[in-house]
């Protein structure tokens, strides 16, 4: 049938990238290639701003789809920029000699934490070896003996003096297990017996008692003097030990103090260590083989641990964070943001049936590792751990990292444990996730707004320009190199870039969803390996694409099978009144395909207006309902300028058993309604897609390539007649990226594609009859589609009026609406 709408040429159906225009090899070094993240200038600018803002609250949220390479952006750009920043200090935990259950955090310059641990181990080991030797030396023994002998001499003189005084008074000084005892003596100097005491006169016994009391007072004075002498001895002994120990410890400590003279916290720690060693020098006098396991001691850790743990382990340095090999600021990517992984943990060790812990069992979390740098996490992973999310916001607010036991934190149990001193927090949190997650958090979480002030919105596509094509080729080459894949030749790069345009459904755009591209590279490499090729060429990429579709197209094949067997009824030749082939897109998660749908319309005399069976049965969505209302408005705009429309029409997607939504069939429904009203048949070999405006303009839709391919496959199975094709919005021409098979069929005239801009153009393609333009008298030209529609509506209106008059004369009651007269409207009939 003749029509005035030109068909598209084959060159307009697919954009081809000439392989000879592509570089076969990369230019520049790998570092030069990484200077620019392809197509994400807006997001990179936001990330750069967030990294530069040192004030609190300027954490970064990178928003974009899952396959846009959000983690790749963080890895390539943030790591590169972080290398230019200063390396943060090391952090250690050491024993707190004043409060053993509160380990102290120690800040040292980058790389010195590991050295401090080594030096402390060496220091303690040296003391363990040298102190026993010094205290076992002849010089020390002589000095100790001198002090001891002085004490014994004083003690002996005091006892001798007391014994002499007792003897002069007729008493004897004896020593027993309970101490010194003064006993009365007889004339022979022997202790008096009970019989001797009974033979004494009362006056003698009274005198004896008085002397005994006086001697006991003198004995108390003697004991006091002995104790004072003993205390003086201990003090001199301790002083001697301290002097000896200080000589050994001081000599060694001076070396380390000089080594860490620029570390004030380490200097303070050394002083506390020295004081503790001097206070507990007896622990160092013992030789290592002589040490045995003991119970906890006063002043030591409040846990049952071996003596080694209570004496020397407390001098161990726990290097929590070691930045000795870190270049610039650290960038940590945490894939499992559970609370212990983020904030660290306190481990425990079993000892004689009990659990104990100390500062050496404190383990770092991602916040510690990223402190002074950047911590990258997926927002959805973090939100799955609600405790981690709330604790993270608290840490950012307080600017410190607290390592807490979850059970104790939430009151599940109150087992005694250590409470490490918090570490100051200074880092940037980088969350990646869907823009919808960002919107939800920004709307409903007040603290999120204050903490994440920088949004880096990732684009999903970029312009198809020469520099972007070159950058994409370089990116593919770099990916192949990093993942040890075969490199692509020019044809392979060209085919992947074409696939990139297919994903965007726009010949002027390239996709930025690098997840799809990287997967395709791996799959193409696999087929190149099966082929024994050294490089990946276009054939391998094409094979990978076909196999990917084949693996996911089971449902599509079943739908096509039902259509081929006429279980799903689709006609692709002939003409019919009130029936047209519409096109829809079905998504099965990882696969998208087009499916033809038979749309029918019936009209009758009445005032119910247009009724969508799918809407009335609640099987259509709000967007489809909106399209139906626009269709109704368009019908009024074209045919209700001089009189109201009296019409009852029903529209239906035949054999639809699920929800229908979208407005891409609104033009299709308009065409089938015009056919039903005018009685003009529609070509069944033409499928239609496109939404319509109230002014009759055909608006662009999505999934045009899938829709064309879906109808082409059905026509191909039932036989290409040369009259079949698809009518699409002219605005969608730039989206055409059709398969070679469809393009060849168009070139040979076996299949057609008509781009239309208005409903007038569309109805001409479907019927072969001009649509018609309204004339000055308000009528349409004869022998046009709109004239036949207008004439039929006019006749239907006259029948309604005549029918109403008969009812008024008592011959027949008029049809009434729900309010007792007039049209119920439904928003459709006028």
Short mmCIF file of N, CA, C and O in Angstrom, two decimals, residues 85-93 105-114 116 262-266 318-330 364 367-373 401 423-427:
data_model
loop_
_atom_site.label_atom_id
_atom_site.label_comp_id
_atom_site.label_asym_id
_atom_site.label_seq_id
_atom_site.Cartn_x
_atom_site.Cartn_y
_atom_site.Cartn_z
N UNK A 85 49.42 12.46 49.39
CA UNK A 85 49.16 12.97 50.73
C UNK A 85 50.16 12.38 51.72
O UNK A 85 50.78 11.34 51.46
N UNK A 86 50.34 13.02 52.90
CA UNK A 86 51.30 12.50 53.89
C UNK A 86 50.86 11.17 54.47
O UNK A 86 49.66 10.91 54.62
N UNK A 87 51.83 10.33 54.78
CA UNK A 87 51.54 9.03 55.39
C UNK A 87 51.20 9.22 56.86
O UNK A 87 51.94 9.89 57.59
N UNK A 88 50.11 8.67 57.34
CA UNK A 88 49.70 8.85 58.74
C UNK A 88 50.63 8.08 59.69
O UNK A 88 51.37 7.19 59.27
N UNK A 89 50.59 8.41 60.99
CA UNK A 89 51.47 7.74 61.96
C UNK A 89 51.03 6.32 62.25
O UNK A 89 49.93 5.90 61.91
N UNK A 90 51.95 5.56 62.88
CA UNK A 90 51.61 4.24 63.40
C UNK A 90 50.89 4.40 64.73
O UNK A 90 51.07 5.40 65.44
N UNK A 91 50.10 3.40 65.07
CA UNK A 91 49.42 3.39 66.37
C UNK A 91 49.71 2.08 67.08
O UNK A 91 49.66 1.01 66.46
N UNK A 92 50.02 2.20 68.37
CA UNK A 92 50.32 1.02 69.19
C UNK A 92 49.47 1.07 70.45
O UNK A 92 49.03 2.14 70.89
N UNK A 93 49.26 -0.10 71.04
CA UNK A 93 48.67 -0.18 72.37
C UNK A 93 49.71 -0.75 73.32
O UNK A 93 50.38 -1.74 73.00
N UNK A 105 46.92 4.12 74.27
CA UNK A 105 47.26 4.21 72.85
C UNK A 105 48.52 5.05 72.70
O UNK A 105 48.73 6.02 73.42
N UNK A 106 49.35 4.66 71.75
CA UNK A 106 50.65 5.30 71.56
C UNK A 106 50.78 5.69 70.10
O UNK A 106 50.64 4.87 69.20
N UNK A 107 51.04 6.97 69.84
CA UNK A 107 51.19 7.48 68.48
C UNK A 107 52.67 7.66 68.17
O UNK A 107 53.38 8.35 68.90
N UNK A 108 53.12 7.00 67.11
CA UNK A 108 54.52 7.13 66.69
C UNK A 108 54.57 7.40 65.19
O UNK A 108 53.62 7.12 64.46
N UNK A 109 55.67 7.92 64.75
CA UNK A 109 55.83 8.24 63.33
C UNK A 109 55.68 6.99 62.47
O UNK A 109 55.95 5.87 62.93
N UNK A 110 55.27 7.19 61.22
CA UNK A 110 55.04 6.07 60.31
C UNK A 110 56.28 5.20 60.20
O UNK A 110 57.39 5.70 59.94
N UNK A 111 56.11 3.91 60.40
CA UNK A 111 57.21 2.96 60.28
C UNK A 111 57.95 2.69 61.56
O UNK A 111 58.72 1.72 61.64
N UNK A 112 57.73 3.51 62.62
CA UNK A 112 58.48 3.32 63.86
C UNK A 112 57.79 2.40 64.85
O UNK A 112 58.38 2.01 65.86
N UNK A 113 56.53 2.06 64.60
CA UNK A 113 55.81 1.18 65.51
C UNK A 113 56.44 -0.19 65.57
O UNK A 113 56.65 -0.76 66.66
N UNK A 114 56.75 -0.73 64.41
CA UNK A 114 57.37 -2.05 64.35
C UNK A 114 58.75 -2.03 65.00
O UNK A 114 59.14 -2.98 65.70
N UNK A 116 59.69 0.04 67.40
CA UNK A 116 59.49 0.18 68.85
C UNK A 116 59.22 -1.18 69.49
O UNK A 116 59.76 -1.49 70.56
N UNK A 262 62.23 12.34 69.17
CA UNK A 262 61.18 13.13 68.52
C UNK A 262 59.79 12.57 68.76
O UNK A 262 58.83 13.01 68.13
N UNK A 263 59.69 11.58 69.63
CA UNK A 263 58.40 10.94 69.92
C UNK A 263 58.03 11.19 71.38
O UNK A 263 58.41 10.43 72.27
N UNK A 264 57.31 12.26 71.69
CA UNK A 264 57.02 12.60 73.08
C UNK A 264 56.23 11.52 73.82
O UNK A 264 56.48 11.27 75.00
N UNK A 265 55.28 10.87 73.14
CA UNK A 265 54.50 9.83 73.81
C UNK A 265 55.37 8.62 74.14
O UNK A 265 55.18 7.97 75.17
N UNK A 266 56.33 8.33 73.28
CA UNK A 266 57.23 7.20 73.54
C UNK A 266 58.15 7.53 74.72
O UNK A 266 58.41 6.68 75.58
N UNK A 318 51.97 -3.70 71.34
CA UNK A 318 51.04 -4.20 70.34
C UNK A 318 50.94 -3.17 69.21
O UNK A 318 50.33 -2.11 69.37
N UNK A 319 51.59 -3.48 68.09
CA UNK A 319 51.55 -2.56 66.94
C UNK A 319 50.21 -2.75 66.24
O UNK A 319 50.00 -3.67 65.46
N UNK A 320 49.29 -1.85 66.54
CA UNK A 320 47.94 -1.94 65.99
C UNK A 320 47.94 -1.61 64.50
O UNK A 320 47.35 -2.32 63.69
N UNK A 321 48.60 -0.53 64.13
CA UNK A 321 48.67 -0.08 62.73
C UNK A 321 50.12 0.17 62.37
O UNK A 321 50.81 0.95 63.03
N UNK A 322 50.57 -0.51 61.31
CA UNK A 322 51.94 -0.36 60.84
C UNK A 322 51.90 0.24 59.43
O UNK A 322 51.45 -0.41 58.48
N UNK A 323 52.33 1.48 59.30
CA UNK A 323 52.33 2.17 58.01
C UNK A 323 53.73 2.24 57.40
O UNK A 323 54.01 3.13 56.59
N UNK A 324 54.59 1.30 57.79
CA UNK A 324 55.97 1.32 57.29
C UNK A 324 56.04 1.13 55.78
O UNK A 324 56.95 1.63 55.12
N UNK A 325 55.09 0.42 55.22
CA UNK A 325 55.10 0.16 53.78
C UNK A 325 54.00 0.92 53.04
O UNK A 325 53.77 0.68 51.87
N UNK A 326 53.33 1.83 53.75
CA UNK A 326 52.25 2.61 53.14
C UNK A 326 52.83 3.82 52.42
O UNK A 326 53.63 4.56 52.99
N UNK A 327 52.42 3.98 51.18
CA UNK A 327 52.87 5.13 50.39
C UNK A 327 51.74 6.15 50.33
O UNK A 327 50.71 5.92 49.71
N UNK A 328 51.92 7.27 51.01
CA UNK A 328 50.86 8.28 51.08
C UNK A 328 49.79 7.87 52.07
O UNK A 328 50.03 7.12 53.02
N UNK A 329 48.58 8.37 51.85
CA UNK A 329 47.46 8.05 52.73
C UNK A 329 46.89 6.69 52.36
O UNK A 329 46.80 6.34 51.19
N UNK A 330 46.48 5.89 53.37
CA UNK A 330 45.95 4.57 53.07
C UNK A 330 44.54 4.64 52.47
O UNK A 330 43.76 5.53 52.81
N UNK A 364 43.07 -4.52 65.23
CA UNK A 364 42.62 -3.31 64.51
C UNK A 364 41.43 -3.61 63.61
O UNK A 364 41.26 -4.73 63.12
N UNK A 367 38.61 1.06 60.41
CA UNK A 367 38.78 2.47 60.75
C UNK A 367 40.22 2.76 61.17
O UNK A 367 40.77 3.82 60.83
N UNK A 368 40.83 1.84 61.91
CA UNK A 368 42.22 2.02 62.32
C UNK A 368 43.14 1.99 61.09
O UNK A 368 44.05 2.82 60.95
N UNK A 369 42.88 1.03 60.21
CA UNK A 369 43.74 0.88 59.03
C UNK A 369 43.64 2.06 58.09
O UNK A 369 44.60 2.43 57.43
N UNK A 370 42.43 2.64 58.01
CA UNK A 370 42.21 3.76 57.08
C UNK A 370 42.41 5.11 57.75
O UNK A 370 42.28 6.14 57.08
N UNK A 371 42.70 5.14 59.03
CA UNK A 371 42.84 6.41 59.75
C UNK A 371 43.93 7.26 59.11
O UNK A 371 45.05 6.80 58.89
N UNK A 372 43.59 8.50 58.82
CA UNK A 372 44.52 9.37 58.10
C UNK A 372 44.39 9.25 56.60
O UNK A 372 45.11 9.91 55.85
N UNK A 373 43.44 8.40 56.13
CA UNK A 373 43.26 8.19 54.70
C UNK A 373 41.79 8.06 54.34
O UNK A 373 40.97 8.91 54.72
N UNK A 401 37.99 6.57 67.74
CA UNK A 401 37.67 5.16 67.52
C UNK A 401 37.70 4.45 68.87
O UNK A 401 38.75 4.40 69.52
N UNK A 423 41.30 6.09 70.10
CA UNK A 423 42.30 6.67 69.20
C UNK A 423 41.64 7.79 68.40
O UNK A 423 40.54 7.62 67.87
N UNK A 424 42.27 8.96 68.29
CA UNK A 424 41.68 10.06 67.49
C UNK A 424 41.44 9.62 66.05
O UNK A 424 42.26 8.93 65.45
N UNK A 425 40.28 10.02 65.52
CA UNK A 425 39.88 9.61 64.18
C UNK A 425 39.95 10.79 63.22
O UNK A 425 39.38 11.85 63.48
N UNK A 426 40.64 10.59 62.11
CA UNK A 426 40.73 11.61 61.06
C UNK A 426 40.83 10.92 59.72
O UNK A 426 41.91 10.51 59.30
N UNK A 427 39.69 10.75 59.05
CA UNK A 427 39.68 10.08 57.75
C UNK A 427 38.46 10.50 56.96
O UNK A 427 37.57 11.18 57.49
#
